[in-house]
Amino acid sequence: MEPARKWSVSRDQAVLVGTGVVLIALASALGAIIFFRGYGYAVDIWWNSVLLEWVSPFMLAFSRAMNWLGGGWFGVFAVPVIGATLLLVARRPWSAAFFVTAEVVSAGTVQILKHLFGRARPEDILVISDYGSFPSGHVANAATIAATAVVLFPRLWVVLVGTAWVLLMALSRTYLHAHWLSDTLGGALVGVGVVLIIAAVYAGPLNRERARDPARTRG
């Protein structure tokens, strides 16, 4: 009988976990500084005032569309289900599990930080949002999706598209005055940080899944 294998952490997994923890810690530190200061940063006020003067029907419609895509029932429930289903159809069950886990943990982490810091949103908000401005749940969700895609499909165009998605989401959230600029930074840090940690947890199964079909990982 073959002896049981002991679970061990590789150097790559340790780096992923360490980097993810640092990113989430940075987001938490940013939120704590804002909380104890009792007000935001000058750049937050400046950026919000700039967007108040930017009147654009196109940008308003685009931002409202992003608001729907990145949050609510569609962003929180439909996106993980759709993404997982597509991965299952592609015969990548571990990738599907990784994606759903990252989405759930990211959303949970955002809610913990929102209730911990309880930052007020800008007064000129144009949409209905939940409690707490910091960090941005929409941006965290966008960063989670983008980072997960990069882990599963490590190609340059995936990195570029994912980065653009996160930046556009951040712009739309601040254009709607649903968030301060620093909220979007906090959301991005949380989203990427969570994905790196979850990627370390799923590293073994994901690597075996890729090894079964090397063509899927070729750029």
Short mmCIF file of C-alpha atoms in Angstrom, two decimals:
data_model
loop_
_atom_site.label_atom_id
_atom_site.label_comp_id
_atom_site.label_asym_id
_atom_site.label_seq_id
_atom_site.Cartn_x
_atom_site.Cartn_y
_atom_site.Cartn_z
CA MET A 1 0.00 0.00 0.00
CA GLU A 2 1.33 3.42 -0.98
CA PRO A 3 2.02 5.62 2.06
CA ALA A 4 -0.18 8.69 2.48
CA ARG A 5 1.32 11.85 1.08
CA LYS A 6 1.89 14.69 3.48
CA TRP A 7 0.44 18.04 2.49
CA SER A 8 3.14 20.63 2.01
CA VAL A 9 3.28 24.22 0.84
CA SER A 10 5.51 25.01 -2.12
CA ARG A 11 7.52 28.18 -2.42
CA ASP A 12 5.16 29.47 -5.13
CA GLN A 13 2.15 28.91 -2.88
CA ALA A 14 3.87 30.70 0.00
CA VAL A 15 4.60 33.67 -2.27
CA LEU A 16 0.98 33.78 -3.42
CA VAL A 17 -0.35 33.68 0.13
CA GLY A 18 2.19 36.22 1.38
CA THR A 19 1.44 38.65 -1.45
CA GLY A 20 -2.30 38.23 -1.01
CA VAL A 21 -2.11 38.85 2.73
CA VAL A 22 0.00 41.98 2.16
CA LEU A 23 -2.53 43.37 -0.35
CA ILE A 24 -5.47 42.78 1.99
CA ALA A 25 -3.46 44.25 4.88
CA LEU A 26 -2.75 47.35 2.79
CA ALA A 27 -6.46 47.73 2.05
CA SER A 28 -7.26 47.34 5.74
CA ALA A 29 -4.58 49.85 6.71
CA LEU A 30 -5.96 52.34 4.19
CA GLY A 31 -9.44 51.92 5.64
CA ALA A 32 -8.13 52.28 9.19
CA ILE A 33 -6.28 55.50 8.37
CA ILE A 34 -9.42 56.97 6.81
CA PHE A 35 -11.47 55.86 9.83
CA PHE A 36 -9.16 57.42 12.42
CA ARG A 37 -8.65 60.59 10.38
CA GLY A 38 -12.41 61.06 10.34
CA TYR A 39 -12.34 62.31 6.75
CA GLY A 40 -10.96 61.39 3.36
CA TYR A 41 -7.89 62.39 1.46
CA ALA A 42 -7.49 65.59 -0.53
CA VAL A 43 -7.28 63.51 -3.71
CA ASP A 44 -10.71 62.00 -2.90
CA ILE A 45 -12.32 65.43 -2.60
CA TRP A 46 -10.49 66.73 -5.68
CA TRP A 47 -11.47 63.76 -7.87
CA ASN A 48 -15.09 63.91 -6.73
CA SER A 49 -15.23 67.63 -7.58
CA VAL A 50 -13.73 66.99 -11.02
CA LEU A 51 -16.41 64.42 -11.79
CA LEU A 52 -19.14 66.74 -10.54
CA GLU A 53 -18.19 69.10 -13.37
CA TRP A 54 -18.02 66.32 -15.98
CA VAL A 55 -21.54 66.21 -17.41
CA SER A 56 -21.84 63.45 -20.00
CA PRO A 57 -25.04 61.53 -20.89
CA PHE A 58 -22.90 58.77 -22.40
CA MET A 59 -20.74 58.44 -19.29
CA LEU A 60 -23.82 58.42 -17.07
CA ALA A 61 -25.44 55.64 -19.11
CA PHE A 62 -22.17 53.69 -19.19
CA SER A 63 -21.71 54.05 -15.42
CA ARG A 64 -25.25 52.90 -14.71
CA ALA A 65 -24.67 49.86 -16.93
CA MET A 66 -21.47 49.08 -15.03
CA ASN A 67 -23.37 49.53 -11.78
CA TRP A 68 -25.75 46.76 -12.87
CA LEU A 69 -23.04 44.48 -14.27
CA GLY A 70 -20.74 44.72 -11.27
CA GLY A 71 -23.15 44.45 -8.37
CA GLY A 72 -26.64 43.51 -7.23
CA TRP A 73 -28.09 40.12 -8.08
CA PHE A 74 -26.30 39.99 -11.43
CA GLY A 75 -22.79 40.78 -10.24
CA VAL A 76 -23.01 38.86 -6.97
CA PHE A 77 -24.97 35.78 -8.03
CA ALA A 78 -25.31 35.51 -11.83
CA VAL A 79 -21.66 36.19 -12.70
CA PRO A 80 -20.24 33.40 -10.48
CA VAL A 81 -22.88 30.96 -11.74
CA ILE A 82 -22.29 31.84 -15.39
CA GLY A 83 -18.51 31.73 -15.01
CA ALA A 84 -18.55 28.42 -13.17
CA THR A 85 -20.93 26.92 -15.72
CA LEU A 86 -18.69 27.89 -18.63
CA LEU A 87 -15.67 26.37 -16.89
CA LEU A 88 -17.59 23.18 -16.18
CA VAL A 89 -18.61 22.96 -19.83
CA ALA A 90 -14.91 23.34 -20.69
CA ARG A 91 -14.23 20.38 -18.35
CA ARG A 92 -12.40 22.46 -15.78
CA PRO A 93 -14.23 21.67 -12.51
CA TRP A 94 -11.38 22.77 -10.26
CA SER A 95 -11.17 26.08 -12.11
CA ALA A 96 -14.91 26.51 -11.57
CA ALA A 97 -14.53 25.78 -7.85
CA PHE A 98 -11.60 28.21 -7.64
CA PHE A 99 -13.61 30.97 -9.31
CA VAL A 100 -16.68 30.54 -7.10
CA THR A 101 -14.59 30.34 -3.94
CA ALA A 102 -12.69 33.50 -4.84
CA GLU A 103 -15.95 35.34 -5.55
CA VAL A 104 -17.52 34.29 -2.24
CA VAL A 105 -14.44 35.07 -0.12
CA SER A 106 -13.91 38.41 -1.87
CA ALA A 107 -17.52 39.48 -1.31
CA GLY A 108 -17.36 38.39 2.32
CA THR A 109 -14.11 40.25 2.94
CA VAL A 110 -15.57 43.42 1.43
CA GLN A 111 -18.60 43.24 3.70
CA ILE A 112 -16.44 42.75 6.77
CA LEU A 113 -14.37 45.82 5.95
CA LYS A 114 -17.45 47.89 5.05
CA HIS A 115 -19.03 47.23 8.44
CA LEU A 116 -15.72 47.62 10.25
CA PHE A 117 -14.98 51.10 8.90
CA GLY A 118 -18.46 52.37 8.02
CA ARG A 119 -17.23 55.15 5.77
CA ALA A 120 -19.86 57.58 4.48
CA ARG A 121 -20.38 57.78 0.73
CA PRO A 122 -20.16 61.04 -1.23
CA GLU A 123 -23.26 63.21 -0.79
CA ASP A 124 -23.87 63.44 -4.55
CA ILE A 125 -24.38 59.69 -5.06
CA LEU A 126 -26.58 58.90 -8.09
CA VAL A 127 -27.47 55.27 -7.32
CA ILE A 128 -28.79 53.27 -4.41
CA SER A 129 -26.01 51.41 -2.60
CA ASP A 130 -25.52 49.33 0.52
CA TYR A 131 -23.88 50.31 3.81
CA GLY A 132 -20.30 51.52 3.81
CA SER A 133 -18.27 53.23 1.14
CA PHE A 134 -14.91 51.56 1.84
CA PRO A 135 -13.93 49.41 0.05
CA SER A 136 -15.79 49.40 -3.26
CA GLY A 137 -17.57 46.08 -3.69
CA HIS A 138 -18.00 46.62 -7.43
CA VAL A 139 -14.28 47.22 -7.95
CA ALA A 140 -13.38 44.31 -5.67
CA ASN A 141 -15.65 42.07 -7.76
CA ALA A 142 -14.11 43.36 -10.99
CA ALA A 143 -10.60 42.77 -9.64
CA THR A 144 -11.58 39.28 -8.47
CA ILE A 145 -12.86 38.36 -11.93
CA ALA A 146 -9.82 39.88 -13.66
CA ALA A 147 -7.27 38.26 -11.34
CA THR A 148 -9.01 34.88 -11.57
CA ALA A 149 -8.96 35.09 -15.36
CA VAL A 150 -5.22 35.84 -15.31
CA VAL A 151 -4.54 32.86 -13.02
CA LEU A 152 -6.55 30.51 -15.22
CA PHE A 153 -5.51 31.98 -18.59
CA PRO A 154 -2.08 33.60 -18.13
CA ARG A 155 -1.87 35.58 -21.34
CA LEU A 156 -0.94 39.21 -21.97
CA TRP A 157 -4.27 40.11 -23.56
CA VAL A 158 -6.11 38.72 -20.51
CA VAL A 159 -3.99 40.95 -18.26
CA LEU A 160 -4.71 44.01 -20.42
CA VAL A 161 -8.45 43.35 -20.68
CA GLY A 162 -8.68 42.59 -16.97
CA THR A 163 -6.83 45.77 -16.04
CA ALA A 164 -9.06 47.84 -18.31
CA TRP A 165 -12.16 46.26 -16.74
CA VAL A 166 -11.04 47.18 -13.22
CA LEU A 167 -10.10 50.73 -14.19
CA LEU A 168 -13.39 51.31 -16.01
CA MET A 169 -15.32 49.96 -13.05
CA ALA A 170 -13.43 52.31 -10.72
CA LEU A 171 -14.14 55.25 -13.01
CA SER A 172 -17.84 54.40 -13.22
CA ARG A 173 -18.18 54.09 -9.45
CA THR A 174 -16.61 57.47 -8.84
CA TYR A 175 -18.54 59.07 -11.71
CA LEU A 176 -21.76 57.99 -10.01
CA HIS A 177 -20.33 59.39 -6.74
CA ALA A 178 -21.01 56.02 -5.16
CA HIS A 179 -17.42 55.89 -3.94
CA TRP A 180 -14.41 57.99 -3.17
CA LEU A 181 -11.31 57.32 -5.26
CA SER A 182 -9.53 55.62 -2.32
CA ASP A 183 -12.51 53.24 -1.98
CA THR A 184 -11.80 51.89 -5.43
CA LEU A 185 -8.13 51.34 -4.60
CA GLY A 186 -9.14 49.43 -1.49
CA GLY A 187 -11.54 47.29 -3.51
CA ALA A 188 -8.88 46.43 -6.09
CA LEU A 189 -6.41 45.44 -3.36
CA VAL A 190 -8.97 43.18 -1.69
CA GLY A 191 -10.04 41.52 -4.94
CA VAL A 192 -6.52 40.69 -6.13
CA GLY A 193 -5.35 39.74 -2.64
CA VAL A 194 -8.15 37.24 -2.13
CA VAL A 195 -7.58 35.64 -5.53
CA LEU A 196 -3.87 35.11 -4.82
CA ILE A 197 -4.61 33.41 -1.52
CA ILE A 198 -7.32 31.18 -3.01
CA ALA A 199 -5.04 30.39 -5.96
CA ALA A 200 -2.47 29.05 -3.50
CA VAL A 201 -5.12 26.84 -1.87
CA TYR A 202 -6.18 25.42 -5.25
CA ALA A 203 -2.67 25.31 -6.74
CA GLY A 204 -2.33 21.53 -6.78
CA PRO A 205 -5.68 20.67 -8.40
CA LEU A 206 -5.38 23.56 -10.86
CA ASN A 207 -1.90 22.46 -11.96
CA ARG A 208 -3.09 18.88 -12.45
CA GLU A 209 -6.08 20.13 -14.42
CA ARG A 210 -3.81 22.15 -16.71
CA ALA A 211 -1.44 19.22 -17.13
CA ARG A 212 -4.24 17.04 -18.51
CA ASP A 213 -4.62 19.43 -21.46
CA PRO A 214 -1.51 21.60 -22.01
CA ALA A 215 -3.12 23.20 -25.09
CA ARG A 216 -5.43 25.19 -22.81
CA THR A 217 -2.54 27.10 -21.27
CA ARG A 218 -0.68 27.97 -24.45
CA GLY A 219 -0.71 31.63 -25.45
#
